Amino acid sequence: MSEGATSAPARLGAFAADLYHCADCGYCVDAVWVERGIDHVCPTIGHHAPIASYSGRGFIAAARAWVEGAALDRDVLAERVFACTGCGNCEQVCPIGLRPAQVGAALREELVATGHAPASVDKLRAAMRTHGNPHARPAAERGAWAGELSFAAQDATVLYAPGCACAYTAPGEAGAVVALMARAGERVAFRGDADRCCGAPLGEAGFVDDAAYAEQRLAHDVSAVCVVTSGLECWPAWHRALGADTPVFSFSAWLLAALESGRLRIAAPPSLRVHAFDACASRRRGAQSGTPDPLREVLARMGAVVVNDARFAAAAVCCGAAGTMAGLAPDSAQRMAQARLVDVAHADVLVASDTRCGTHLAAAADAGTAPVVGLAAFVQQFCTIGGDG
Amino acid sequence: MIGATVLGPLVRAPDGALSFDEPVDLLTYQRDCSAVAAGVATQVIRPSEATQIAGVLREASAAGVPVYVRGGGTMYAGGVNPHAGGLVLDMGGLDRVLDIDVERGVVTVEPGVRFGTLAQLLTPLGLTIGIVPSTAPSATIGGAAAAHALGTGSARFQSFADQVVGLEVVLADGTLLRTGSAAARDAGFFHRYGIGPDLTGLFLGGDATLGVITKIALWLHPLPATRATGCYGFADPQAAAAFLSELQRGETLQHVWYASGYEAGSVRARVTAARPDIDPATLPGFCLGFDYGGEAGDVTQARDRVLATAQRHGGREFPLFNELYFDRLRNDQIYWYSFAGYFSRSRCGILMASLPTARMPAFLSVLNASRAAEPTLVWGGAVVVCRRGLHGGVMAFYDEATQWPAAQAAMQACAAALREAGCIPYKSGKMWASEVRRMDSYHATLRRIKAALDPAGILSPGNLGL
Ligand SMILES: Cc1cc2nc3c(=O)[nH]c(=O)nc-3n(C[C@H](O)[C@H](O)[C@H](O)COP(=O)(O)OP(=O)(O)OC[C@H]3O[C@@H](n4cnc5c(N)ncnc54)[C@H](O)[C@@H]3O)c2cc1C
Ligand code: SF4
Ligand code: SF4
């Protein structure tokens, strides 16, 4: 449906400088920047549709046209901007520091607000409202991974919030996290079936009010000394919900601290060649929060042999798990994962610290690909943990 | 910015080619990086084979549909802007590296291959194609050929066109033409000259007015084993120009892979942004950066010769500029750092002109006059040193929301003033179209060639003033 001029969309107004300063250089579309290890910038352009309207440059052009009152088919525009994974690579390369990914996010919010979310995205919200998770799995099964594990009923030193992906799709990883934390002397609490989504997937999809409500519920329901999560996208939501006084860590950040303080000790380094999965979320969150996901530092401290080049971590391209891509175009999301698995050939194992990436990659891997494991499972399976823990 | 309405496709999409006409998708095909007005196409076709292009051009010729050709869209002359509407060929689908023939020293690629992609393949082999523009991550080989690229390598090899062994071109009537040695059936690309007039040159710098390039063969060169950078400050551009002339005459640039010069305003802006404690009055009036390349001994020798020559012209080493700017520019290929990062986060209009080295002071006077005439824009300037002569770029940064008319008028006035000062257009597109039209017999001849090769006038109307 075409819609003509409407009042200027408020959320796009904040980006006026970006809309009028974009140089149309195309770096954010498909650049191959050898000096920075960037091999095709936008995963959506590479694996979904090679048309610039699917890229940051396209979002800026569309947002500007919308602000200027051009008649654009909003449903067509929605198909373009919801295919964005939100990886932020476009902002990483923009030579003049513009914010194309954030313009894309603002467009998604506008499209949601004007009733143009694609069907798969609407389904995601429905699942969240009905089940409290984006996988449309029963809320009552959320704590199933915890099985017979025991948790601290009081005086907990840490609350473990696995995140929806970990709770529903990677129960082994969640269990391994809890076991390692207990080994390091933490008194671990878990909210059981009361645990629910932090709202991050809703925020990614442009449902800002629903996301804000989910965070308010966390703020209201949860009190903890410290929170550890296996979801890199969950980290900022928890952080906002609980405020600056409650430390919130990604599991890798917690593990690094435990290794550095000697609460956990690796007695013998893993003998495998490791491909450290540089997640786009890790870079994004690192840039925003100053608390990056220190997967490579953890592996280095454990003495693991990491075979993939660290210089290129800053340019990590999305594996297709992030944003709304996997729901909107599962085949494209799978192609993105396969592209990230190509250079894993020289490793015995791929270690991912974000469970959403890990699960998505594992589903795309074929028999010849090195196994994909979560960070906690890797430590449990392949490392000898030393005495004092 | 205009939101087009759906008019439906203008020509049939060839089998296997992507074709689209959604206004949302057409928005990103309106223009390149230039300060030239945008145009609105009705259809985009993204072919993956030369034969598909032949079909499109035949149909477009018969129907009189304008056809513009887009590579990376990084040019600053508006060549890809579809002024007359019609359709845009997006060359991104022809992106195969066809052959790396180390024995002949020739690499053959499709035009949509990006410089970055080619470097990924050639660097591990210790090879380079010689001339590489600073937009390498995004610019295509086809765009560089059709718009006369320069940059890394120019001090040694001059221009991108000089590196081309031969081309495959689709003409407006669908004819597939091969030039150079490849004109002879099955001979392949190994020599550019020999068969008669150089038809290759007809399409280099042609801005898609005479044909669509579908294959390019380029000479391969060894990558330099050692690299080193150095900067030299001079009291004024006159001294710097005399220094450069001497280097060029003496063929001293053999082991210089890139060299560029910066006027006083640009030097001041870069240094004081990083070091506000430095008194601008102590900075040189002109600065040159050199990126040397070759065997270690050659590099040392070249550096010594350049320094000795600089000193004869009153120059001295300027390591601060190297540290703050030039070395970084060269090692990260951050082209924007060379201007935008230091001045403003905005679009900029760029006018590129060719000039004899001795004319550099006149070129810089035009820049300063433009700066004085339109002080609301942020102006900058630089020259790229070639084996012979210079290419000078004048840049004007503007806020498109408020300064678009001022930027356009200032660029036009600057173009006219540059020509008056003896600087001629380099990379024409539409930016310099009115100046190209003034080149009487040259332009008249170009028009006759155009009429012969593209009688319906479908190919990139407006470019080169055609
Ligand atoms: C900030 C900045 C810095 C720059 N620095 C440099 C530099 O250092 N050196 C330099 O040389 N340039 C530079 N440029 C200009 C530009 O990036 C280069 O000239 C580049 O090579 C153009 O390639 P492209 O693929 O982007 O071409 P496009 O912009 O897509 O096209 C350029 C012209 O070629 C035509 N064309 C494209 N493909 C074909 C084809 N297959 N057949 C026929 N015609 C075709 C187009 O119609 C157009 O007229 C710079 C530009 C900017 C904005
Ligand atoms: S955020 Fe990632 S997927 Fe989205 S436009 Fe930018 S580069 Fe593409
Ligand atoms: S990289 Fe930045 S300036 Fe270039 S097209 Fe993208 S948003 Fe615009």
Short mmCIF file of N, CA, C and O and ligand atoms in Angstrom, two decimals, chain A residues 18 21-29 56-57 60 90 93-100, chain B residues 335-336, ligand 3:
data_model
loop_
_atom_site.label_atom_id
_atom_site.label_comp_id
_atom_site.label_asym_id
_atom_site.label_seq_id
_atom_site.Cartn_x
_atom_site.Cartn_y
_atom_site.Cartn_z
N ASP A 18 22.46 12.71 9.99
CA ASP A 18 22.86 11.54 9.21
C ASP A 18 22.20 11.57 7.83
O ASP A 18 22.83 11.29 6.81
N HIS A 21 23.88 14.23 5.60
CA HIS A 21 25.34 14.23 5.44
C HIS A 21 25.87 12.97 4.78
O HIS A 21 27.05 12.90 4.47
N CYS A 22 25.03 11.98 4.61
CA CYS A 22 25.50 10.74 3.99
C CYS A 22 26.13 11.07 2.64
O CYS A 22 25.54 11.76 1.82
N ALA A 23 27.34 10.56 2.43
CA ALA A 23 28.08 10.88 1.21
C ALA A 23 27.80 9.90 0.08
O ALA A 23 28.37 10.03 -1.00
N ASP A 24 26.94 8.91 0.32
CA ASP A 24 26.62 7.91 -0.70
C ASP A 24 27.85 7.14 -1.15
O ASP A 24 27.93 6.71 -2.29
N CYS A 25 28.81 6.97 -0.25
CA CYS A 25 30.06 6.33 -0.67
C CYS A 25 29.92 4.81 -0.81
O CYS A 25 30.78 4.17 -1.40
N GLY A 26 28.86 4.26 -0.23
CA GLY A 26 28.62 2.83 -0.41
C GLY A 26 29.49 1.93 0.45
O GLY A 26 29.42 0.71 0.33
N TYR A 27 30.32 2.48 1.29
CA TYR A 27 31.15 1.63 2.15
C TYR A 27 30.27 0.70 2.99
O TYR A 27 30.63 -0.43 3.26
N CYS A 28 29.14 1.20 3.44
CA CYS A 28 28.30 0.40 4.33
C CYS A 28 27.51 -0.66 3.57
O CYS A 28 26.78 -1.44 4.17
N VAL A 29 27.65 -0.69 2.24
CA VAL A 29 26.88 -1.65 1.47
C VAL A 29 27.68 -2.94 1.27
O VAL A 29 27.29 -4.00 1.75
N GLY A 56 22.58 -0.02 5.07
CA GLY A 56 22.53 1.23 5.82
C GLY A 56 22.33 2.43 4.90
O GLY A 56 21.56 3.34 5.21
N ARG A 57 23.00 2.41 3.77
CA ARG A 57 22.85 3.53 2.84
C ARG A 57 21.39 3.63 2.37
O ARG A 57 20.83 4.72 2.24
N ILE A 60 19.20 5.15 5.09
CA ILE A 60 19.33 6.61 5.17
C ILE A 60 18.56 7.27 4.03
O ILE A 60 17.84 8.25 4.24
N CYS A 90 27.79 -1.66 9.40
CA CYS A 90 27.74 -0.45 8.57
C CYS A 90 28.28 0.75 9.33
O CYS A 90 28.98 1.59 8.77
N VAL A 93 32.13 0.84 9.54
CA VAL A 93 32.93 1.26 8.38
C VAL A 93 32.63 2.67 7.90
O VAL A 93 33.41 3.21 7.12
N CYS A 94 31.53 3.25 8.31
CA CYS A 94 31.17 4.55 7.72
C CYS A 94 32.33 5.53 7.90
O CYS A 94 32.72 5.84 9.02
N PRO A 95 32.89 6.03 6.80
CA PRO A 95 34.10 6.85 6.92
C PRO A 95 33.86 8.17 7.63
O PRO A 95 34.80 8.81 8.04
N ILE A 96 32.59 8.60 7.71
CA ILE A 96 32.36 9.90 8.36
C ILE A 96 31.52 9.76 9.63
O ILE A 96 30.96 10.74 10.11
N GLY A 97 31.48 8.54 10.14
CA GLY A 97 30.90 8.35 11.47
C GLY A 97 29.39 8.51 11.56
O GLY A 97 28.86 8.91 12.60
N LEU A 98 28.68 8.17 10.49
CA LEU A 98 27.22 8.26 10.56
C LEU A 98 26.65 7.00 11.21
O LEU A 98 27.37 6.05 11.50
N ARG A 99 25.30 7.01 11.41
CA ARG A 99 24.68 5.93 12.19
C ARG A 99 23.61 5.17 11.39
O ARG A 99 22.45 5.13 11.77
N PRO A 100 24.00 4.58 10.26
CA PRO A 100 22.99 3.93 9.42
C PRO A 100 22.22 2.82 10.12
O PRO A 100 21.01 2.67 9.88
N TYR B 335 40.60 7.00 3.22
CA TYR B 335 40.64 8.18 2.37
C TYR B 335 39.92 9.35 3.01
O TYR B 335 40.30 10.49 2.88
N TRP B 336 38.85 9.08 3.72
CA TRP B 336 38.08 10.19 4.29
C TRP B 336 38.89 10.96 5.31
O TRP B 336 38.65 12.14 5.52
S1 SF4 C 3 29.17 4.48 4.78
FE1 SF4 C 3 28.30 6.33 5.75
S2 SF4 C 3 28.56 7.99 4.25
FE2 SF4 C 3 28.92 6.04 3.17
S3 SF4 C 3 26.91 5.52 2.26
FE3 SF4 C 3 27.02 4.49 4.25
S4 SF4 C 3 26.09 5.91 5.71
FE4 SF4 C 3 26.55 7.08 3.85
#
